[in-house]
Coordinates of N, CA, C and O in Angstrom, one line a residue:
X479 N 47.8 -32.1 -46.5 CA 46.9 -31.0 -46.8 C 45.6 -31.2 -46.0 O 45.2 -32.3 -45.7
X480 N 44.9 -30.1 -45.7 CA 43.7 -30.1 -44.9 C 42.6 -29.4 -45.6 O 42.8 -28.4 -46.3
X481 N 41.4 -30.0 -45.5 CA 40.2 -29.3 -46.0 C 40.0 -28.0 -45.3 O 40.3 -27.9 -44.1
X482 N 39.6 -26.9 -46.0 CA 39.5 -25.6 -45.4 C 38.0 -25.4 -44.9 O 37.1 -25.8 -45.5
X483 N 37.9 -24.6 -43.8 CA 36.6 -24.2 -43.3 C 35.9 -23.3 -44.3 O 36.5 -22.3 -44.7
X484 N 34.7 -23.7 -44.6 CA 34.0 -22.8 -45.6 C 33.4 -21.6 -44.9 O 33.0 -21.7 -43.7
X485 N 33.2 -20.5 -45.6 CA 32.5 -19.4 -45.1 C 31.0 -19.7 -45.3 O 30.6 -20.5 -46.1
X486 N 30.2 -19.0 -44.5 CA 28.8 -19.2 -44.5 C 28.1 -18.0 -45.2 O 28.5 -16.9 -45.1
X487 N 26.9 -18.3 -45.8 CA 26.1 -17.3 -46.3 C 24.6 -17.6 -45.9 O 24.1 -18.7 -46.2
X488 N 24.0 -16.6 -45.3 CA 22.6 -16.8 -44.9 C 21.8 -16.2 -46.1 O 21.9 -15.0 -46.4
X489 N 21.0 -17.0 -46.7 CA 20.2 -16.6 -47.8 C 18.8 -17.2 -47.6 O 18.6 -18.4 -47.4
X490 N 17.8 -16.4 -47.7 CA 16.4 -16.7 -47.5 C 16.2 -17.5 -46.2 O 15.6 -18.5 -46.1
X491 N 16.9 -17.0 -45.2 CA 16.8 -17.5 -43.8 C 17.3 -18.9 -43.7 O 16.9 -19.6 -42.7
X492 N 18.2 -19.3 -44.6 CA 18.8 -20.6 -44.5 C 20.3 -20.5 -44.6 O 20.8 -19.6 -45.3
X493 N 21.1 -21.3 -43.9 CA 22.5 -21.2 -44.0 C 23.1 -22.1 -45.0 O 22.8 -23.3 -45.1
X494 N 24.0 -21.5 -45.9 CA 24.7 -22.2 -46.9 C 26.2 -22.1 -46.7 O 26.6 -21.2 -46.0
X495 N 26.9 -23.0 -47.4 CA 28.4 -22.8 -47.4 C 28.7 -22.0 -48.7 O 28.2 -22.3 -49.8
X496 N 29.7 -21.1 -48.6 CA 30.2 -20.4 -49.8 C 31.1 -21.4 -50.5 O 32.1 -21.9 -49.9
X497 N 30.8 -21.8 -51.7 CA 31.6 -22.8 -52.4 C 32.1 -22.4 -53.8 O 32.6 -23.2 -54.5
X498 N 31.9 -21.1 -54.1 CA 32.4 -20.6 -55.4 C 32.3 -19.1 -55.4 O 31.5 -18.5 -54.8
X499 N 33.3 -18.5 -56.1 CA 33.4 -17.1 -56.1 C 33.9 -16.6 -57.5 O 35.0 -17.1 -57.9
X500 N 33.3 -15.6 -58.1 CA 33.7 -14.9 -59.3 C 33.8 -13.4 -58.9 O 32.7 -12.8 -58.7
X501 N 35.0 -12.9 -58.9 CA 35.1 -11.5 -58.5 C 36.1 -11.5 -57.3 O 36.6 -12.5 -56.8
X502 N 36.4 -10.3 -56.8 CA 37.2 -10.1 -55.7 C 36.6 -10.6 -54.4 O 35.3 -10.7 -54.4
X503 N 37.4 -10.9 -53.4 CA 36.8 -11.4 -52.1 C 35.8 -10.3 -51.6 O 36.1 -9.1 -51.6
X504 N 34.6 -10.7 -51.2 CA 33.6 -9.7 -50.7 C 34.1 -8.9 -49.5 O 33.7 -7.8 -49.4
X505 N 35.0 -9.5 -48.7 CA 35.5 -8.8 -47.5 C 37.0 -8.9 -47.5 O 37.5 -10.0 -47.5
X506 N 37.7 -7.8 -47.3 CA 39.1 -7.8 -47.2 C 39.5 -7.3 -45.8 O 39.4 -6.1 -45.6
X507 N 40.0 -8.1 -45.0 CA 40.4 -7.7 -43.6 C 41.4 -6.6 -43.6 O 41.3 -5.7 -42.7
X508 N 42.3 -6.6 -44.5 CA 43.4 -5.6 -44.5 C 42.8 -4.2 -44.6 O 43.3 -3.2 -44.1
X509 N 41.7 -4.1 -45.3 CA 41.0 -2.8 -45.5 C 40.4 -2.2 -44.2 O 40.1 -1.0 -44.2
X510 N 40.4 -3.1 -43.2 CA 39.8 -2.7 -41.9 C 40.9 -2.7 -40.8 O 40.5 -2.8 -39.6
X511 N 42.1 -2.7 -41.2 CA 43.2 -2.6 -40.2 C 43.6 -4.0 -39.6 O 44.3 -4.0 -38.6
X512 N 43.1 -5.1 -40.2 CA 43.4 -6.4 -39.7 C 44.6 -7.1 -40.5 O 44.7 -6.8 -41.7
X513 N 45.4 -7.8 -39.8 CA 46.4 -8.6 -40.4 C 46.2 -10.1 -40.0 O 46.9 -10.6 -39.0
X514 N 45.3 -10.8 -40.7 CA 45.0 -12.2 -40.2 C 46.2 -13.1 -40.2 O 47.0 -13.1 -41.1
X515 N 46.2 -14.0 -39.2 CA 47.2 -15.0 -39.1 C 46.4 -16.4 -39.2 O 45.3 -16.4 -38.7
X516 N 47.0 -17.4 -39.8 CA 46.3 -18.7 -39.9 C 45.7 -19.1 -38.5 O 46.4 -19.1 -37.5
X517 N 44.4 -19.5 -38.6 CA 43.7 -19.9 -37.3 C 44.2 -21.3 -37.0 O 44.3 -21.6 -35.8
X518 N 44.3 -22.2 -38.0 CA 44.7 -23.6 -37.8 C 44.9 -24.1 -39.2 O 44.8 -23.4 -40.2
X519 N 45.3 -25.4 -39.3 CA 45.5 -25.9 -40.7 C 44.3 -25.9 -41.6 O 44.4 -26.0 -42.8
X520 N 43.1 -25.8 -41.0 CA 41.9 -25.8 -41.8 C 41.4 -24.4 -42.1 O 40.4 -24.1 -42.6
X521 N 42.3 -23.4 -41.8 CA 42.0 -22.0 -42.1 C 43.3 -21.2 -42.3 O 43.7 -20.4 -41.5
X522 N 44.0 -21.5 -43.5 CA 45.2 -20.8 -43.8 C 45.0 -19.4 -44.1 O 45.9 -18.6 -43.9
X523 N 43.8 -18.9 -44.5 CA 43.6 -17.5 -44.8 C 43.6 -16.7 -43.5 O 43.9 -15.5 -43.6
X524 N 43.3 -17.3 -42.4 CA 43.4 -16.5 -41.1 C 42.1 -15.9 -40.7 O 42.0 -15.2 -39.7
X525 N 41.0 -16.1 -41.5 CA 39.7 -15.5 -41.1 C 38.6 -16.3 -41.8 O 38.8 -16.9 -42.8
X526 N 37.4 -16.2 -41.1 CA 36.2 -16.9 -41.6 C 35.1 -15.9 -41.5 O 34.9 -15.3 -40.4
X527 N 34.3 -15.7 -42.5 CA 33.2 -14.8 -42.5 C 31.9 -15.5 -42.5 O 31.8 -16.6 -43.1
X528 N 30.9 -14.9 -42.0 CA 29.5 -15.2 -42.2 C 28.8 -14.1 -42.8 O 28.8 -13.0 -42.3
X529 N 28.4 -14.3 -44.1 CA 27.7 -13.3 -44.9 C 26.2 -13.5 -44.8 O 25.8 -14.6 -44.4
X530 N 25.5 -12.5 -45.2 CA 24.0 -12.7 -45.3 C 23.5 -11.8 -46.4 O 24.1 -10.8 -46.7
X531 N 22.4 -12.2 -46.9 CA 21.7 -11.4 -47.9 C 20.5 -10.8 -47.1 O 19.6 -11.6 -46.8
X532 N 20.5 -9.6 -46.8 CA 19.4 -8.9 -46.1 C 18.9 -7.8 -46.9 O 19.6 -6.9 -47.4
X533 N 17.6 -7.8 -47.1 CA 16.9 -6.8 -47.9 C 17.6 -6.6 -49.3 O 17.9 -5.5 -49.7
X534 N 17.9 -7.8 -49.9 CA 18.5 -7.8 -51.3 C 19.9 -7.2 -51.3 O 20.4 -6.8 -52.3
X535 N 20.6 -7.2 -50.1 CA 22.0 -6.6 -50.0 C 22.9 -7.6 -49.3 O 22.5 -8.2 -48.3
X536 N 24.1 -7.7 -49.8 CA 25.2 -8.5 -49.2 C 25.8 -7.8 -48.0 O 26.2 -6.6 -48.1
X537 N 25.8 -8.4 -46.8 CA 26.3 -7.8 -45.6 C 27.2 -8.9 -44.9 O 27.1 -10.1 -45.1
X538 N 28.2 -8.4 -44.2 CA 29.0 -9.2 -43.3 C 28.4 -9.2 -41.9 O 28.2 -8.2 -41.3
X539 N 28.0 -10.4 -41.5 CA 27.3 -10.5 -40.2 C 28.3 -10.8 -39.1 O 28.2 -10.3 -38.0
X540 N 29.2 -11.8 -39.3 CA 30.2 -12.2 -38.3 C 31.6 -12.4 -39.0 O 31.7 -12.7 -40.1
X541 N 32.6 -12.3 -38.1 CA 34.0 -12.5 -38.6 C 34.8 -13.1 -37.4 O 34.7 -12.6 -36.3
X542 N 35.5 -14.1 -37.8 CA 36.5 -14.7 -36.8 C 37.9 -14.5 -37.5 O 38.0 -14.8 -38.7
X543 N 38.8 -13.9 -36.8 CA 40.1 -13.6 -37.4 C 41.2 -14.1 -36.4 O 41.1 -13.9 -35.2
X544 N 42.3 -14.7 -37.0 CA 43.4 -15.1 -36.2 C 44.3 -13.9 -36.0 O 44.6 -13.1 -36.9
X545 N 44.8 -13.8 -34.7 CA 45.6 -12.6 -34.4 C 47.1 -13.0 -34.1 O 47.9 -12.2 -34.0
X546 N 47.4 -14.3 -34.0 CA 48.7 -14.7 -33.6 C 49.2 -15.9 -34.5 O 48.4 -16.8 -34.8
X547 N 50.4 -15.8 -34.9 CA 51.0 -16.9 -35.6 C 51.3 -18.1 -34.6 O 51.4 -17.9 -33.4
X548 N 51.6 -19.2 -35.2 CA 51.8 -20.4 -34.4 C 53.2 -20.5 -33.8 O 53.4 -21.1 -32.8
X549 N 54.1 -19.9 -34.5 CA 55.5 -20.1 -34.1 C 55.9 -19.3 -32.8 O 55.2 -18.4 -32.4
X550 N 57.0 -19.7 -32.2 CA 57.4 -19.0 -31.0 C 57.9 -17.5 -31.2 O 57.8 -16.7 -30.3
X551 N 58.3 -17.2 -32.4 CA 58.8 -15.9 -32.7 C 57.8 -15.1 -33.5 O 58.1 -14.5 -34.5
X552 N 56.5 -15.2 -33.1 CA 55.5 -14.6 -33.9 C 55.4 -13.1 -33.8 O 54.6 -12.4 -34.5
X553 N 56.1 -12.5 -32.9 CA 56.1 -11.0 -32.8 C 54.8 -10.5 -32.1 O 54.6 -9.3 -32.1
X554 N 54.1 -11.3 -31.4 CA 52.9 -10.9 -30.7 C 51.6 -10.9 -31.5 O 51.6 -11.2 -32.7
X555 N 50.6 -10.5 -30.8 CA 49.2 -10.5 -31.5 C 49.1 -9.3 -32.4 O 49.6 -8.2 -32.1
X556 N 48.3 -9.5 -33.4 CA 47.8 -8.4 -34.3 C 46.8 -7.6 -33.6 O 46.2 -8.0 -32.6
X557 N 46.5 -6.4 -34.1 CA 45.5 -5.6 -33.6 C 44.1 -6.1 -34.0 O 44.0 -6.8 -35.0
X558 N 43.1 -5.7 -33.2 CA 41.7 -6.0 -33.6 C 40.8 -4.8 -33.4 O 40.1 -4.7 -32.4
X559 N 41.0 -3.8 -34.3 CA 40.3 -2.6 -34.2 C 38.8 -2.8 -34.4 O 38.3 -3.7 -35.0
X560 N 38.0 -1.8 -33.9 CA 36.5 -1.9 -34.2 C 36.3 -1.9 -35.7 O 37.0 -1.2 -36.4
X561 N 35.2 -2.5 -36.1 CA 34.8 -2.5 -37.5 C 33.4 -2.1 -37.6 O 32.5 -2.7 -36.9
X562 N 33.1 -1.0 -38.3 CA 31.8 -0.4 -38.4 C 31.1 -0.3 -37.0 O 30.0 -0.5 -36.8
X563 N 32.0 0.2 -36.1 CA 31.5 0.4 -34.7 C 31.3 -0.8 -33.8 O 30.9 -0.7 -32.7
X564 N 31.7 -2.0 -34.3 CA 31.6 -3.2 -33.6 C 32.9 -3.5 -33.0 O 33.9 -3.7 -33.7
X565 N 33.0 -3.7 -31.7 CA 34.2 -4.1 -31.0 C 34.4 -5.6 -31.1 O 33.5 -6.4 -31.1
X566 N 35.7 -6.0 -31.2 CA 36.0 -7.4 -31.2 C 35.9 -8.0 -29.9 O 36.3 -7.4 -28.9
X567 N 35.5 -9.3 -29.8 CA 35.6 -10.1 -28.6 C 36.8 -10.9 -28.8 O 36.8 -11.8 -29.6
X568 N 37.9 -10.6 -28.0 CA 39.1 -11.3 -28.1 C 39.2 -12.6 -27.3 O 38.7 -12.6 -26.1
X569 N 39.8 -13.6 -27.8 CA 40.1 -14.8 -27.0 C 41.6 -14.9 -27.0 O 42.2 -15.4 -27.9
X570 N 42.2 -14.4 -25.9 CA 43.6 -14.4 -25.8 C 44.3 -15.7 -25.9 O 45.3 -15.9 -26.4
X571 N 43.6 -16.7 -25.2 CA 44.2 -18.1 -25.2 C 44.3 -18.7 -26.6 O 45.3 -19.3 -26.9
X572 N 43.3 -18.5 -27.4 CA 43.3 -19.0 -28.8 C 44.0 -18.0 -29.8 O 44.2 -18.4 -30.9
X573 N 44.1 -16.8 -29.4 CA 44.7 -15.8 -30.3 C 43.8 -15.4 -31.4 O 44.2 -15.2 -32.6
X574 N 42.5 -15.3 -31.1 CA 41.5 -15.0 -32.1 C 40.6 -13.8 -31.7 O 40.6 -13.5 -30.5
X575 N 39.9 -13.2 -32.6 CA 39.0 -12.2 -32.3 C 37.7 -12.5 -33.1 O 37.7 -13.0 -34.2
X576 N 36.6 -12.2 -32.4 CA 35.2 -12.4 -33.0 C 34.5 -11.1 -33.1 O 34.5 -10.3 -32.2
X577 N 33.9 -10.8 -34.3 CA 33.1 -9.7 -34.5 C 31.7 -10.3 -34.8 O 31.5 -11.1 -35.7
X578 N 30.7 -9.9 -34.0 CA 29.3 -10.4 -34.1 C 28.3 -9.3 -34.4 O 28.5 -8.1 -34.1
X579 N 27.2 -9.7 -35.0 CA 26.1 -8.8 -35.3 C 26.5 -7.5 -36.0 O 26.2 -6.4 -35.5
X580 N 27.3 -7.6 -37.0 CA 27.9 -6.5 -37.7 C 26.9 -5.8 -38.7 O 26.8 -4.6 -38.7
X581 N 26.3 -6.6 -39.5 CA 25.5 -6.1 -40.6 C 26.2 -5.0 -41.4 O 25.6 -4.0 -41.8
X582 N 27.5 -5.3 -41.7 CA 28.3 -4.4 -42.5 C 28.0 -4.5 -44.0 O 28.3 -5.6 -44.6
X583 N 27.4 -3.5 -44.6 CA 27.1 -3.6 -46.1 C 28.4 -3.7 -46.9 O 29.4 -3.0 -46.6
X584 N 28.4 -4.6 -47.8 CA 29.6 -4.8 -48.7 C 29.3 -4.3 -50.1 O 28.2 -4.4 -50.6
X585 N 30.3 -3.9 -50.8 CA 30.1 -3.4 -52.2 C 30.5 -4.4 -53.2 O 31.0 -4.0 -54.3
X586 N 30.4 -5.6 -52.9 CA 30.8 -6.7 -53.8 C 30.1 -6.7 -55.1 O 28.9 -6.6 -55.2
X587 N 30.9 -6.8 -56.2 CA 30.3 -7.0 -57.5 C 30.9 -8.3 -58.1 O 32.1 -8.5 -58.1
X588 N 30.0 -9.3 -58.4 CA 30.5 -10.6 -58.9 C 29.4 -11.6 -58.6 O 28.2 -11.3 -58.4
X589 N 29.9 -12.9 -58.6 CA 29.0 -14.0 -58.4 C 29.5 -14.9 -57.3 O 30.7 -15.1 -57.1
X590 N 28.5 -15.4 -56.5 CA 28.8 -16.3 -55.4 C 28.0 -17.6 -55.6 O 26.8 -17.5 -55.8
X591 N 28.7 -18.7 -55.5 CA 28.0 -20.0 -55.4 C 27.8 -20.4 -54.0 O 28.8 -20.4 -53.2
X592 N 26.6 -20.8 -53.6 CA 26.4 -21.2 -52.2 C 25.8 -22.6 -52.3 O 25.0 -22.9 -53.2
X593 N 26.1 -23.5 -51.3 CA 25.6 -24.9 -51.3 C 25.1 -25.3 -50.0 O 25.6 -24.9 -48.9
X594 N 24.2 -26.2 -50.0 CA 23.6 -26.9 -48.8 C 23.5 -28.4 -49.1 O 23.5 -28.8 -50.3
X595 N 23.4 -29.1 -48.1 CA 23.3 -30.6 -48.2 C 24.5 -31.2 -48.9 O 24.4 -31.8 -49.9
X596 N 25.6 -31.1 -48.2 CA 26.9 -31.6 -48.6 C 26.8 -33.2 -48.8 O 26.3 -33.8 -47.9
X597 N 27.4 -33.7 -49.8 CA 27.4 -35.1 -50.1 C 28.7 -35.7 -49.5 O 29.8 -35.5 -50.1
X598 N 28.6 -36.3 -48.3 CA 29.8 -36.7 -47.6 C 30.7 -37.7 -48.4 O 31.9 -37.6 -48.2
X599 N 30.2 -38.5 -49.2 CA 31.0 -39.4 -50.0 C 31.9 -38.7 -51.0 O 32.9 -39.3 -51.5
X600 N 31.7 -37.4 -51.3 CA 32.5 -36.6 -52.2 C 33.5 -35.8 -51.5 O 34.2 -35.0 -52.1
X601 N 33.6 -35.9 -50.2 CA 34.5 -35.1 -49.4 C 36.0 -35.3 -49.9 O 36.4 -36.5 -50.1
X602 N 36.7 -34.2 -50.0 CA 38.1 -34.3 -50.3 C 38.9 -33.6 -49.2 O 38.5 -32.4 -48.8
X603 N 39.8 -34.3 -48.6 CA 40.5 -33.7 -47.4 C 41.7 -32.8 -47.9 O 42.8 -32.9 -47.6
X604 N 41.2 -31.8 -48.7 CA 42.2 -30.8 -49.2 C 41.5 -29.6 -49.7 O 40.5 -29.8 -50.6
X605 N 41.8 -28.4 -49.3 CA 41.2 -27.2 -49.9 C 39.8 -27.0 -49.6 O 39.2 -27.5 -48.6
X606 N 39.1 -26.3 -50.5 CA 37.7 -26.1 -50.3 C 36.8 -27.1 -51.1 O 37.3 -27.6 -52.1
X607 N 35.7 -27.5 -50.5 CA 34.8 -28.4 -51.2 C 34.2 -27.7 -52.4 O 33.8 -26.5 -52.3
X608 N 34.1 -28.3 -53.5 CA 33.5 -27.7 -54.7 C 32.0 -27.7 -54.7 O 31.4 -28.5 -54.1
X609 N 31.4 -26.8 -55.5 CA 30.0 -26.6 -55.5 C 29.3 -27.9 -56.0 O 28.2 -28.2 -55.5
X610 N 29.9 -28.7 -56.8 CA 29.2 -29.9 -57.3 C 29.1 -31.0 -56.2 O 28.5 -32.0 -56.4
X611 N 29.7 -30.8 -55.0 CA 29.6 -31.7 -53.9 C 28.4 -31.4 -53.0 O 28.3 -32.0 -51.9
X612 N 27.6 -30.5 -53.4 CA 26.4 -30.1 -52.7 C 25.2 -30.5 -53.5 O 25.2 -30.3 -54.7
X613 N 24.1 -30.9 -52.8 CA 22.9 -31.3 -53.6 C 22.1 -30.0 -54.0 O 21.5 -30.0 -55.0
X614 N 22.1 -29.0 -53.1 CA 21.4 -27.7 -53.4 C 22.4 -26.6 -53.6 O 23.2 -26.4 -52.7
X615 N 22.4 -26.0 -54.8 CA 23.4 -25.0 -55.1 C 22.7 -23.8 -55.8 O 21.8 -24.0 -56.6
X616 N 23.0 -22.6 -55.3 CA 22.4 -21.4 -55.8 C 23.5 -20.4 -56.2 O 24.5 -20.3 -55.4
X617 N 23.4 -19.8 -57.3 CA 24.3 -18.7 -57.7 C 23.6 -17.4 -57.4 O 22.5 -17.1 -57.9
X618 N 24.4 -16.5 -56.7 CA 23.9 -15.2 -56.4 C 24.8 -14.2 -57.2 O 26.0 -14.3 -57.2
X619 N 24.1 -13.2 -57.9 CA 24.8 -12.2 -58.7 C 24.6 -10.9 -58.0 O 23.4 -10.5 -57.7
X620 N 25.7 -10.2 -57.8 CA 25.7 -8.9 -57.1 C 26.3 -7.8 -57.9 O 27.3 -8.1 -58.6
X621 N 25.8 -6.6 -57.8 CA 26.4 -5.4 -58.4 C 26.4 -4.4 -57.3 O 25.4 -4.0 -56.8
X622 N 27.6 -4.0 -56.9 CA 27.8 -3.0 -55.8 C 27.1 -3.4 -54.5 O 26.7 -2.6 -53.8
X623 N 27.1 -4.7 -54.3 CA 26.5 -5.3 -53.0 C 25.1 -5.6 -53.1 O 24.5 -6.2 -52.2
X624 N 24.4 -5.1 -54.2 CA 23.0 -5.3 -54.4 C 22.8 -6.7 -55.1 O 23.4 -6.9 -56.2
X625 N 21.9 -7.5 -54.6 CA 21.5 -8.8 -55.2 C 20.7 -8.4 -56.5 O 19.6 -7.8 -56.4
X626 N 21.2 -8.9 -57.6 CA 20.4 -8.6 -58.9 C 19.8 -9.8 -59.5 O 18.9 -9.7 -60.3
X627 N 20.3 -11.0 -59.0 CA 19.8 -12.3 -59.6 C 20.2 -13.4 -58.7 O 21.3 -13.4 -58.1
X628 N 19.3 -14.4 -58.6 CA 19.7 -15.7 -58.0 C 19.2 -16.8 -58.9 O 18.1 -16.7 -59.5
X629 N 20.0 -17.8 -59.1 CA 19.7 -18.9 -60.0 C 20.0 -20.2 -59.3 O 21.0 -20.4 -58.7
X630 N 19.0 -21.2 -59.4 CA 19.2 -22.5 -58.9 C 20.1 -23.3 -59.8 O 19.8 -23.4 -61.0
X631 N 21.3 -23.7 -59.3 CA 22.3 -24.4 -60.1 C 22.4 -25.9 -59.7 O 23.3 -26.6 -60.2
X632 N 21.4 -26.4 -59.0 CA 21.5 -27.8 -58.5 C 21.6 -28.8 -59.6 O 22.4 -29.7 -59.5
X633 N 20.7 -28.7 -60.6 CA 20.8 -29.6 -61.7 C 22.1 -29.6 -62.5 O 22.6 -30.6 -62.9
X634 N 22.6 -28.4 -62.7 CA 23.9 -28.3 -63.4 C 25.0 -28.9 -62.6 O 25.9 -29.6 -63.1
X635 N 25.0 -28.8 -61.2 CA 26.0 -29.4 -60.4 C 25.9 -30.9 -60.4 O 26.9 -31.7 -60.4
X636 N 24.7 -31.4 -60.5 CA 24.4 -32.9 -60.6 C 25.1 -33.4 -61.9 O 25.7 -34.5 -61.9
X637 N 24.9 -32.7 -63.0 CA 25.5 -33.1 -64.2 C 27.1 -33.1 -64.1 O 27.7 -34.0 -64.6
X638 N 27.6 -32.1 -63.4 CA 29.1 -32.1 -63.2 C 29.5 -33.3 -62.4 O 30.5 -34.0 -62.7
X639 N 28.8 -33.7 -61.4 CA 29.1 -34.8 -60.5 C 29.1 -36.1 -61.4 O 30.0 -36.9 -61.2
X640 N 28.2 -36.2 -62.3 CA 28.1 -37.4 -63.1 C 29.3 -37.5 -64.0 O 29.9 -38.6 -64.2
X641 N 29.8 -36.4 -64.6 CA 30.9 -36.3 -65.5 C 32.2 -36.7 -64.7 O 33.1 -37.3 -65.2
X642 N 32.3 -36.1 -63.4 CA 33.5 -36.4 -62.6 C 33.7 -37.8 -62.2 O 34.8 -38.3 -62.0
X643 N 32.5 -38.5 -62.1 CA 32.6 -39.9 -61.7 C 33.5 -40.7 -62.7 O 34.1 -41.7 -62.3
X644 N 33.4 -40.3 -64.0 CA 34.2 -41.0 -65.0 C 35.7 -40.7 -64.9 O 36.5 -41.4 -65.5
X645 N 36.1 -39.7 -64.1 CA 37.5 -39.4 -63.9 C 38.0 -39.6 -62.5 O 39.0 -39.0 -62.1
X646 N 37.4 -40.4 -61.7 CA 37.8 -40.6 -60.4 C 37.7 -39.4 -59.5 O 38.4 -39.2 -58.5
X647 N 36.8 -38.4 -59.8 CA 36.6 -37.2 -59.0 C 37.6 -36.1 -59.4 O 37.5 -35.0 -58.8
X648 N 38.5 -36.3 -60.3 CA 39.5 -35.3 -60.6 C 39.1 -34.8 -62.0 O 39.0 -35.5 -63.0
X649 N 38.9 -33.5 -62.2 CA 38.6 -32.9 -63.5 C 39.7 -32.8 -64.4 O 39.6 -32.6 -65.6
X650 N 40.9 -33.1 -64.0 CA 42.1 -33.0 -64.8 C 43.1 -34.1 -64.5 O 43.1 -34.6 -63.4
X651 N 44.0 -34.4 -65.4 CA 45.0 -35.4 -65.2 C 46.2 -34.8 -64.5 O 47.1 -35.5 -64.0
X652 N 46.3 -33.5 -64.5 CA 47.5 -32.8 -64.0 C 47.2 -32.6 -62.5 O 46.5 -31.8 -62.0
X653 N 48.0 -33.4 -61.7 CA 47.8 -33.4 -60.2 C 48.0 -32.1 -59.6 O 47.3 -31.6 -58.7
X654 N 49.1 -31.4 -60.0 CA 49.5 -30.1 -59.4 C 48.3 -29.1 -59.7 O 47.9 -28.3 -58.8
X655 N 47.8 -29.1 -60.9 CA 46.7 -28.2 -61.2 C 45.5 -28.5 -60.4 O 44.8 -27.6 -59.9
X656 N 45.2 -29.8 -60.2 CA 44.1 -30.2 -59.4 C 44.2 -29.7 -58.0 O 43.3 -29.2 -57.4
X657 N 45.4 -29.8 -57.4 CA 45.6 -29.4 -56.0 C 45.4 -27.8 -55.9 O 44.8 -27.3 -55.0
X658 N 46.0 -27.1 -56.9 CA 45.8 -25.6 -56.9 C 44.3 -25.3 -57.0 O 43.9 -24.3 -56.3
X659 N 43.6 -26.0 -57.8 CA 42.1 -25.7 -57.9 C 41.4 -26.0 -56.6 O 40.4 -25.3 -56.3
X660 N 41.9 -26.9 -55.8 CA 41.2 -27.3 -54.5 C 41.3 -26.1 -53.5 O 40.4 -25.9 -52.7
X661 N 42.3 -25.3 -53.6 CA 42.5 -24.2 -52.7 C 42.0 -22.8 -53.3 O 42.2 -21.8 -52.7
X662 N 41.3 -22.9 -54.4 CA 40.7 -21.7 -55.0 C 39.2 -21.8 -55.0 O 38.6 -22.9 -55.2
X663 N 38.5 -20.7 -54.7 CA 37.1 -20.7 -54.8 C 36.6 -20.3 -56.2 O 35.4 -20.2 -56.4
X664 N 37.5 -20.0 -57.1 CA 37.1 -19.5 -58.4 C 36.4 -20.6 -59.1 O 36.7 -21.8 -59.0
X665 N 35.4 -20.2 -59.9 CA 34.6 -21.2 -60.7 C 34.4 -20.6 -62.1 O 34.5 -19.5 -62.3

């Protein structure tokens, strides 16, 4: 198993990793005519977003999407239509497309945990890194894409880290459940 590439969130002019999500995915590629293919073993979803909070609103700034499967019978590349008037920059050799400077407003309702200052000693080479593996964690609450609240969760994550130390880093004794949790951003 491979650790997954985190999505980024620009908040208060600083870059964070998206490390937790309550609600539907903020961006659904299929709704924009995309059929993502895995980029590599560290991105099974087939796409990576850079989000930003601009003027108290969640927007999609950048998107990288896989257009081609790895196998020899992949059926060819997927389409990369314009999104919000932004044309894709295709990399035919890698089978990817990049969308930059989008500022696409999103209608996300839910909560997002974002983290900075990752603690390397807590790295797990599987799935997504959990919020408690970051020293600085902020929870962002959105309604219809509008930021309604932000909360510093750093102390709460520190408490979770201390509790996990007693269990060898695993919150449960059920290994299958633990693996499934690693590939989920739900918190």
